[in-house]
mmCIF file of C-alpha atoms in Angstrom:
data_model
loop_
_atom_site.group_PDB
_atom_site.id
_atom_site.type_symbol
_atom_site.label_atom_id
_atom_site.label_comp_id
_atom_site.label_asym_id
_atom_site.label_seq_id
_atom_site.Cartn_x
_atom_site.Cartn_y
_atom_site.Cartn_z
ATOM 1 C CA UNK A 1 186.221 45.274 64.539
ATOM 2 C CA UNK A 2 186.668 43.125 67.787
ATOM 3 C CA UNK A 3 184.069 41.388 69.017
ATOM 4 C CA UNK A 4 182.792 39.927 72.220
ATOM 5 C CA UNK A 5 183.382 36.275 73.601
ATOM 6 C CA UNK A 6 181.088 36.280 76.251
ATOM 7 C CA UNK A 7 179.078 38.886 77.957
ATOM 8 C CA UNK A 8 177.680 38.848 81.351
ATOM 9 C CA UNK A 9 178.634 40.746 84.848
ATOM 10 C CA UNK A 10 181.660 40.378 87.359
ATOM 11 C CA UNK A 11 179.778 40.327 90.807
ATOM 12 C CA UNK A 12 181.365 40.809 94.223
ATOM 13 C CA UNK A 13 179.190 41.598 97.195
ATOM 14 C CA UNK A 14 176.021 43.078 95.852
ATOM 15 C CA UNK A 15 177.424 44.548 93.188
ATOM 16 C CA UNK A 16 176.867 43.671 89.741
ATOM 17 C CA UNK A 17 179.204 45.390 86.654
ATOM 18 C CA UNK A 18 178.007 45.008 82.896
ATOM 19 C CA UNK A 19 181.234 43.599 80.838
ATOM 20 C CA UNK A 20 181.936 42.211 77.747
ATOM 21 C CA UNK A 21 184.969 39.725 77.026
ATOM 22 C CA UNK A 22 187.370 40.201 73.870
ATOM 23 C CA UNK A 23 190.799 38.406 73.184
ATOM 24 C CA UNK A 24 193.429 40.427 74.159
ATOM 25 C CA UNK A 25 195.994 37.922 72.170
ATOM 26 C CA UNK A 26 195.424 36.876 68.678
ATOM 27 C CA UNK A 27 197.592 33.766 67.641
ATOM 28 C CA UNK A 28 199.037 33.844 64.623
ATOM 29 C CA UNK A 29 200.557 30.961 62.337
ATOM 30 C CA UNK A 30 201.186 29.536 58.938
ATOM 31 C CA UNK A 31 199.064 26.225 58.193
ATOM 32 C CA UNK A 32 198.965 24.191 55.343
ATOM 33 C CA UNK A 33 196.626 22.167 53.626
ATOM 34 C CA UNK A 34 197.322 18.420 52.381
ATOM 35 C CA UNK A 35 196.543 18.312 48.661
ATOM 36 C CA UNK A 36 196.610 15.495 46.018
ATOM 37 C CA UNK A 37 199.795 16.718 43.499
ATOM 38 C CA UNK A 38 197.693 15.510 40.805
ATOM 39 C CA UNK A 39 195.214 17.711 40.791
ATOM 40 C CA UNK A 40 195.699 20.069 43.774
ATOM 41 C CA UNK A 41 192.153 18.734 45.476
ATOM 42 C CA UNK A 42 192.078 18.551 49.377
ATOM 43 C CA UNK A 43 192.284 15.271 51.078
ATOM 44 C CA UNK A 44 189.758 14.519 53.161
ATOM 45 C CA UNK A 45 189.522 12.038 56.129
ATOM 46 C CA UNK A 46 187.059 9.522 56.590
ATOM 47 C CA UNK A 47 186.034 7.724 60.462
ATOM 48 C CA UNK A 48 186.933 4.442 60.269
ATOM 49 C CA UNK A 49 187.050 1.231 62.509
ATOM 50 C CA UNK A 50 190.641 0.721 63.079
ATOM 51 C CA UNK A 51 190.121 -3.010 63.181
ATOM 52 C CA UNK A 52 187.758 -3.751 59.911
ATOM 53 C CA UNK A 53 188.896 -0.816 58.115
ATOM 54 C CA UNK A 54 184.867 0.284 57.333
ATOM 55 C CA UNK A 55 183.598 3.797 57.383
ATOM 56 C CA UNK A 56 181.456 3.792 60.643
ATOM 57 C CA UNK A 57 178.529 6.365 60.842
ATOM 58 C CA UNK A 58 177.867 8.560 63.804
ATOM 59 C CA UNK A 59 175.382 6.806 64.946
ATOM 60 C CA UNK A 60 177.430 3.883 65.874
ATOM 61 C CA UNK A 61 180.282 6.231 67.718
ATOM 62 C CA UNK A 62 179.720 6.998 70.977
ATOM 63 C CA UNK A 63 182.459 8.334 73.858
ATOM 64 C CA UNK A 64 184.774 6.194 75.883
ATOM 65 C CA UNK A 65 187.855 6.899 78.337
ATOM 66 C CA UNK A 66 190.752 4.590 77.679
ATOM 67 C CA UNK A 67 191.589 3.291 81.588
ATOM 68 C CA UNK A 68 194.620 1.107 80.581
ATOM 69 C CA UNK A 69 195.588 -0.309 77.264
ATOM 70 C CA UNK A 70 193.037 -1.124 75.092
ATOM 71 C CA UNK A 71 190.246 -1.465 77.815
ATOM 72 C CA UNK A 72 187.376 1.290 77.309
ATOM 73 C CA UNK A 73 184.676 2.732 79.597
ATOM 74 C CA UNK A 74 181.553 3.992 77.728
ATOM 75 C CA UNK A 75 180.008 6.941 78.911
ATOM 76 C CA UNK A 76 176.931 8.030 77.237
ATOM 77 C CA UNK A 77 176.514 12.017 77.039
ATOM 78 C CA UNK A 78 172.994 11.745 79.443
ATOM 79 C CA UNK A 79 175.520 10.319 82.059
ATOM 80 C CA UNK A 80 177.828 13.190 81.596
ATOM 81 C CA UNK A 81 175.010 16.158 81.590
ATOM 82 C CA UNK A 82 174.862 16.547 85.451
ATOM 83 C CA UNK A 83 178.093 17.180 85.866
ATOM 84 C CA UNK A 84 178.215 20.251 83.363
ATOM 85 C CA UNK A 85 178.646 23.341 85.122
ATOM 86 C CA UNK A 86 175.058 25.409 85.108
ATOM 87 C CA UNK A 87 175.360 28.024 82.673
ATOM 88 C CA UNK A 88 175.532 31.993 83.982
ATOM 89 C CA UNK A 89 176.759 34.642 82.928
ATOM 90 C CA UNK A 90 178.655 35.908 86.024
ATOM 91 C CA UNK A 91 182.274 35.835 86.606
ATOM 92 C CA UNK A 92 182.285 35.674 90.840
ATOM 93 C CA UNK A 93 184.633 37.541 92.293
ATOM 94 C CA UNK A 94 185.414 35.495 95.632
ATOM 95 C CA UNK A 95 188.805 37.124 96.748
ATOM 96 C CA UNK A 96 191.371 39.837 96.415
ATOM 97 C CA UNK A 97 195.144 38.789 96.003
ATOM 98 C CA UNK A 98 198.306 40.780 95.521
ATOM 99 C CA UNK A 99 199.031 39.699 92.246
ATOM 100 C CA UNK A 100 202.780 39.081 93.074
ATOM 101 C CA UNK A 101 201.618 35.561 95.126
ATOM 102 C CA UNK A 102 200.008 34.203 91.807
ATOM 103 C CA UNK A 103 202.846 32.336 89.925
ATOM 104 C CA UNK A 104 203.084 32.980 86.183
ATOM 105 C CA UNK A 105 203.112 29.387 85.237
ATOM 106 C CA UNK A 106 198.981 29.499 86.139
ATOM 107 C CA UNK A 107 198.565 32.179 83.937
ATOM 108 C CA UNK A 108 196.459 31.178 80.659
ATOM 109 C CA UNK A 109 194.579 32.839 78.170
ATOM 110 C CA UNK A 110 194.352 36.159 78.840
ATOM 111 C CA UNK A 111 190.967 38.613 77.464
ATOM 112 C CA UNK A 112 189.979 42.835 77.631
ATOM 113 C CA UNK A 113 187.299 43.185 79.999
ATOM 114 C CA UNK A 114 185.214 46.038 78.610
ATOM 115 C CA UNK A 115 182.400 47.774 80.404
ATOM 116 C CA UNK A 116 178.805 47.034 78.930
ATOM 117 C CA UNK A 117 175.979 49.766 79.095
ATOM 118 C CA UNK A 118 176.757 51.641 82.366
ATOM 119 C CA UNK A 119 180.604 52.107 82.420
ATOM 120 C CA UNK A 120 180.817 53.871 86.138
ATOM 121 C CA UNK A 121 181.059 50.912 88.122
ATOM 122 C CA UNK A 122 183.614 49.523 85.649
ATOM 123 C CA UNK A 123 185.555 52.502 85.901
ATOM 124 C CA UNK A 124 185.114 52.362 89.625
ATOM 125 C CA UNK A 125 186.469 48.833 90.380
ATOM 126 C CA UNK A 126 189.465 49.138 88.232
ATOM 127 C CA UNK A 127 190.399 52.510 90.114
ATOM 128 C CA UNK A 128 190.020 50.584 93.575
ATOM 129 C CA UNK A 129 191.700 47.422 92.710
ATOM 130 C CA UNK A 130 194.514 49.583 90.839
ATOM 131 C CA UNK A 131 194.852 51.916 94.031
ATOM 132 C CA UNK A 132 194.929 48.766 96.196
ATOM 133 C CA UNK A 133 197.492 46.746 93.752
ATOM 134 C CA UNK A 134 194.762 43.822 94.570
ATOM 135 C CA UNK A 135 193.767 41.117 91.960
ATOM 136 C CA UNK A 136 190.301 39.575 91.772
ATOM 137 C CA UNK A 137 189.851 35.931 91.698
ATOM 138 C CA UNK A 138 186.831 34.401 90.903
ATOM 139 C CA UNK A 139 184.947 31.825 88.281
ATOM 140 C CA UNK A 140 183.276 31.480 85.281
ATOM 141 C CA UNK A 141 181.467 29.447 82.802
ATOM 142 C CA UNK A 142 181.818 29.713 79.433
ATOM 143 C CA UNK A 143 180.975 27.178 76.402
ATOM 144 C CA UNK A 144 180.005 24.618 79.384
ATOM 145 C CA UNK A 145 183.727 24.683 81.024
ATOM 146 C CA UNK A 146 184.305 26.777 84.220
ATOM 147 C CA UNK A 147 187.331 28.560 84.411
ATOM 148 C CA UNK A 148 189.307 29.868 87.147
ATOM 149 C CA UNK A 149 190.024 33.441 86.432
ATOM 150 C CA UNK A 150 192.277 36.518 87.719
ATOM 151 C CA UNK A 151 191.491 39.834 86.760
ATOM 152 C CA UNK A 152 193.754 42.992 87.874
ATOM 153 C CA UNK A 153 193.494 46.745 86.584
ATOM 154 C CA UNK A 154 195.968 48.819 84.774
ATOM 155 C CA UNK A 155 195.476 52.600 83.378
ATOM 156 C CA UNK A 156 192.184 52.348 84.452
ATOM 157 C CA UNK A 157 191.268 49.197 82.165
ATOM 158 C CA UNK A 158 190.935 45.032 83.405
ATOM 159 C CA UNK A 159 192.421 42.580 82.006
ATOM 160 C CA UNK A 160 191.480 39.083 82.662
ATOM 161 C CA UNK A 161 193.339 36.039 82.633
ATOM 162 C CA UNK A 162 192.048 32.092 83.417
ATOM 163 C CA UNK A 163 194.186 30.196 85.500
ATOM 164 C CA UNK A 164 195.599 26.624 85.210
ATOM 165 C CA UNK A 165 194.169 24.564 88.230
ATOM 166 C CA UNK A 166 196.790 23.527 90.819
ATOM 167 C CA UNK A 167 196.605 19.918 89.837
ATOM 168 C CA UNK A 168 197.049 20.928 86.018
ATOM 169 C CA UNK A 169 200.738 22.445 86.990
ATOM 170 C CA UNK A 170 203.642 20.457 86.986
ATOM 171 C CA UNK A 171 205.540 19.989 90.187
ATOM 172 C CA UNK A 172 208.997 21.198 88.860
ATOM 173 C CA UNK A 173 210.811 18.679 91.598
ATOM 174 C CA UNK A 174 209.148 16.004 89.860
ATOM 175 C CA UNK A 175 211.609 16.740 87.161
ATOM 176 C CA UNK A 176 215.065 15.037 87.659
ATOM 177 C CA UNK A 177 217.459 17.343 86.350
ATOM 178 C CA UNK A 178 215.864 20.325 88.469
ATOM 179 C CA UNK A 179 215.804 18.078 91.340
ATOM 180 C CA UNK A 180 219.244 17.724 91.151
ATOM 181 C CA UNK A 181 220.234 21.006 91.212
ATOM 182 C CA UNK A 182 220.607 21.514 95.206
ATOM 183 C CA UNK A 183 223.992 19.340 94.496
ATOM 184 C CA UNK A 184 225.468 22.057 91.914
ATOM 185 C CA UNK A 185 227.822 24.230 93.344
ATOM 186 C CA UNK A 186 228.925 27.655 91.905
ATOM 187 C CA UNK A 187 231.708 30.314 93.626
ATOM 188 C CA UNK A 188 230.497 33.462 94.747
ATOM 189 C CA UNK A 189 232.964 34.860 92.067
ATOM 190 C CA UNK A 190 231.153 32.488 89.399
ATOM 191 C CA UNK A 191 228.130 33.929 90.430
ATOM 192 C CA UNK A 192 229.340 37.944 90.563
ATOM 193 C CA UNK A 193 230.800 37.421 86.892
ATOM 194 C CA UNK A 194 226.950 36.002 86.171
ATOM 195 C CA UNK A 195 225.594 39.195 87.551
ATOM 196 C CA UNK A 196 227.576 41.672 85.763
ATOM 197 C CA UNK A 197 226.543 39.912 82.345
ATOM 198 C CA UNK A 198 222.913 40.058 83.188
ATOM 199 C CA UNK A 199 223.455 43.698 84.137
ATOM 200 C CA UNK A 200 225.294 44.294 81.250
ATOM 201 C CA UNK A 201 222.307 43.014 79.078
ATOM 202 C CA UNK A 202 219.854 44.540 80.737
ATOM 203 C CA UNK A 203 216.896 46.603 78.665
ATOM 204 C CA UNK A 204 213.410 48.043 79.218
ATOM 205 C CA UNK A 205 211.062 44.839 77.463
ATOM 206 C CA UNK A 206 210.362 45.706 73.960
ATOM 207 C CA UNK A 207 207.935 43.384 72.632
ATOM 208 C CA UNK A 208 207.317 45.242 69.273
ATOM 209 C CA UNK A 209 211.698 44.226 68.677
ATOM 210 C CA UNK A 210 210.766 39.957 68.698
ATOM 211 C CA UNK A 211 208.501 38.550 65.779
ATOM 212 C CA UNK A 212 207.783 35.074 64.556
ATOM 213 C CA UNK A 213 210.448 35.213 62.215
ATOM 214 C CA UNK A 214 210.087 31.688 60.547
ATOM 215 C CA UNK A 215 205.837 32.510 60.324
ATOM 216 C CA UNK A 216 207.472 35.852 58.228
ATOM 217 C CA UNK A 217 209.666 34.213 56.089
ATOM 218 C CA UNK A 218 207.227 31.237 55.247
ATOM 219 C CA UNK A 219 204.691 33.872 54.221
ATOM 220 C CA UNK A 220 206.912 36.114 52.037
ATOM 221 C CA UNK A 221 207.758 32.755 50.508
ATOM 222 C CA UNK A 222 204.199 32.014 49.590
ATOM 223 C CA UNK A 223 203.113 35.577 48.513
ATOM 224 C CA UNK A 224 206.313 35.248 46.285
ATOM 225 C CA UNK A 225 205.268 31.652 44.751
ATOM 226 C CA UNK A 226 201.802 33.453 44.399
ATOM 227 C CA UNK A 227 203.326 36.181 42.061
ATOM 228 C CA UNK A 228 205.023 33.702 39.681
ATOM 229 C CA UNK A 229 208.093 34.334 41.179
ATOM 230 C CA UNK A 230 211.585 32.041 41.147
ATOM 231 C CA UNK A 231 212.150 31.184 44.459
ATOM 232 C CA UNK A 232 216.196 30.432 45.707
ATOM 233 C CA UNK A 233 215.922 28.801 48.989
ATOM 234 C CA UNK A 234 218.802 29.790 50.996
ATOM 235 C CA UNK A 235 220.768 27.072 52.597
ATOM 236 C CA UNK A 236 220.333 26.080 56.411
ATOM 237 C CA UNK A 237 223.078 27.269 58.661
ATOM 238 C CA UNK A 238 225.118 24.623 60.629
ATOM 239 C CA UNK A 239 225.085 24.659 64.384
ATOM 240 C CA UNK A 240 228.547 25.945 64.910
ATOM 241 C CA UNK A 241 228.003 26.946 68.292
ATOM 242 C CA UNK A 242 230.706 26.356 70.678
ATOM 243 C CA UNK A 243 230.692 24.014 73.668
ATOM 244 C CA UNK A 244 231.060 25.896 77.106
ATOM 245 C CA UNK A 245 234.386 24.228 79.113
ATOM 246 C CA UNK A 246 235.451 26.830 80.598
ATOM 247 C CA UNK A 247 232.279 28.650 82.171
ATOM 248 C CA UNK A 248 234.605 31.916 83.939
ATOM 249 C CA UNK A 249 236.287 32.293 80.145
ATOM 250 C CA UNK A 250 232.848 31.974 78.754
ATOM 251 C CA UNK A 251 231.772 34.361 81.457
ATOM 252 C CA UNK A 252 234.063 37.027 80.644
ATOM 253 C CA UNK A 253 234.198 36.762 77.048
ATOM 254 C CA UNK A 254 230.183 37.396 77.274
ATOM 255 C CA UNK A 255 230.627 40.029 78.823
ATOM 256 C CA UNK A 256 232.946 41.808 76.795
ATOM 257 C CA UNK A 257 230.840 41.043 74.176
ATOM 258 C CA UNK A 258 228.406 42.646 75.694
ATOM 259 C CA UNK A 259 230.412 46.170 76.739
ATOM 260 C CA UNK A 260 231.397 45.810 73.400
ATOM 261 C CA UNK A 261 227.790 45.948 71.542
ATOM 262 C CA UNK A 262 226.342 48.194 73.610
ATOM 263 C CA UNK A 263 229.007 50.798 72.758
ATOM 264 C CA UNK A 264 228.730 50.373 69.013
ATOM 265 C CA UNK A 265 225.020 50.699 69.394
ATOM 266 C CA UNK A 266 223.640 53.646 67.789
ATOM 267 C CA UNK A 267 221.732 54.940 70.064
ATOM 268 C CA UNK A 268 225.196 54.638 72.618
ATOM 269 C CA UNK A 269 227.012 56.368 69.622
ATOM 270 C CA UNK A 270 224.617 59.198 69.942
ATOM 271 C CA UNK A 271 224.881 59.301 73.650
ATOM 272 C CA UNK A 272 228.738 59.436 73.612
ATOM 273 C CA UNK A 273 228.544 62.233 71.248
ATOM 274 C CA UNK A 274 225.965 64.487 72.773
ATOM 275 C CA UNK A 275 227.903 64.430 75.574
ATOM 276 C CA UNK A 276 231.490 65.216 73.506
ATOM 277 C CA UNK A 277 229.673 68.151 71.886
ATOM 278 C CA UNK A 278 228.643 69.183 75.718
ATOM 279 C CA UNK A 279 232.362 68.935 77.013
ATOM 280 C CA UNK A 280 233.337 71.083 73.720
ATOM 281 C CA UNK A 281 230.875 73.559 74.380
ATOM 282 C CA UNK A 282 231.724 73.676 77.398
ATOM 283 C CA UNK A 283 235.645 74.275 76.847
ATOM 284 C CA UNK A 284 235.024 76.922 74.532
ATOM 285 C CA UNK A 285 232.814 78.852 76.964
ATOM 286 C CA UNK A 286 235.631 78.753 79.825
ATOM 287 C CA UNK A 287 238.107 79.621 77.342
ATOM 288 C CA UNK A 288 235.972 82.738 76.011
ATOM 289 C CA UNK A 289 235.437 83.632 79.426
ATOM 290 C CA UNK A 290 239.306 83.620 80.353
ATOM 291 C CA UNK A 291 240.119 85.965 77.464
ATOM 292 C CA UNK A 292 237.586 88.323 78.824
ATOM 293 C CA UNK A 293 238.648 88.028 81.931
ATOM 294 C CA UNK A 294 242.502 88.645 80.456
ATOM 295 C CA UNK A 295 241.000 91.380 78.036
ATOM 296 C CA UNK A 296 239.124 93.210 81.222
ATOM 297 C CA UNK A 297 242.604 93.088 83.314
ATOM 298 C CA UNK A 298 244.608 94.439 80.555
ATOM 299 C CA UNK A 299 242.381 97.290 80.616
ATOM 300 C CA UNK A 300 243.029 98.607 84.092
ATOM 301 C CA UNK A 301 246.018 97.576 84.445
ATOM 302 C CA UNK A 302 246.348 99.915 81.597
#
């Protein structure tokens, strides 16, 4: 059973709407413990000076920002507590967006926003902001760090996301190689050939076809250890991958491929004979229908 996060009210205007927060993503992933071989005990980890090598006791560590190599500024927590964000439990809506001018890179964790106690006014919002294709932007505090948040409506249900401040997201020019690109040049026929491959691969998203296949195989590998079982592990494949040279051969070839594989699909194989069986069908129905015709003429002409 899910449980709640947080639980407070989104406000815009005068209005005030009960909801509840749940994860709408749970990560998954394999971790491992250190042990000692000896006797299979967990290792533990001790605070110690880095300089002496002695244990040091939490009462002698306090916080400190490093501002260039090795030089400190101490900050003691009383310093620090004005600048916490007062604690509420209201997510402010402040502004409607379309959500197509909100880059995905800002997008972070994302949560179910259910209603709590009255659910009319939760319905209502997500109706108008689904009708309207608008997405709410607002803020929130939660475990003393405010977030930036977007929340939009789908099926009659909100989803909300926090957002990576503007300052957080890296300025993609200030990467060389993409900076570089306005030198590249491609043909238009370069580009055409690059088309019809993306066509060709194109597919409704699927999400339940991709898994974390290496979190999969690690796991059936412990579950078989676990059952006593002798374990073969199978040998790393070499990257044998090609290098491009010729990008229109590599083009082409891709896209063949591509034909190719969606043909001997089996879903394609269906398809192809469905419609065989249709063209059949439909042969034998013109061709009973021409001996009748024959069959009806021989008659009076008789």
């Amino acid at each position: 059973m899910a449980r709640p996060v947080w639980s407070g009210t989104i406000s815009f205007g005068l209005v005030a709407i009960p909801v509840k927060l749940f994860h709408a993503v749970r990560r998954k992933s394999v971790s491992f413990n250190q042990l000692d071989e000896r006797n299979l005990a967990r290792i533990r980890y001790r605070k110690v000076n880095a300089e002496t090598g002695e244990e040091v006791s939490d009462e002698h560590i306090v916080k400190g920002y490093e501002v260039s190599k090795g030089r400190y500024v101490v900050v003691d927590p009383d310093e620090l507590e004005p600048f916490m964000p007062a604690v509420t439990k209201t997510i402010e809506l402040e502004e409607f967006v379309d959500l197509d001018q909100i880059d995905p890179v800002y997008f972070d964790t994302a949560y179910h926003l259910a209603p709590d106690a009255n659910a009319k006014p939760y319905a209502l919002l997500a109706q108008a902001m689904e009708a309207s294709g608008k997405v709410g932007i607002g803020r929130f505090v939660m475990r003393n760090k405010q977030y930036t948040a977007a929340i939009r409506a789908e099926e009659g249900r909100m989803v909300m996301s926090s957002l990576a401040y503007a300052d957080e997201v890296v300025d993609p020019l200030d990467i060389e190689e993409i900076a570089g690109l306005d030198d590249v040049e491609v043909s238009d026929k370069e580009v055409l050939m690059a088309e019809s491959l993306v066509e060709s691969l194109s597919a409704d998203f699927e999400p339940e076809k991709y898994h974390d296949e290496y979190r999969e195989q690690v796991m059936a590998l412990i579950e078989m250890r676990a059952d006593g079982e002798e374990i073969t592990t199978p040998k790393v494949a070499e990257d044998d991958a090609p290098k491009v040279i010729d990008i229109m051969a590599a083009l082409e070839a891709s896209v063949a491929a591509a034909k190719a594989s969606r043909e001997n699909h089996p879903a394609q194989r269906a398809t192809k004979k469905k419609a065989a069986t249709k063209r059949s069908s439909k042969k034998k129905a013109a061709a009973k229908k021409k001996t009748a015709a024959k069959k009806q003429a021989d008659k009076k002409s008789a």
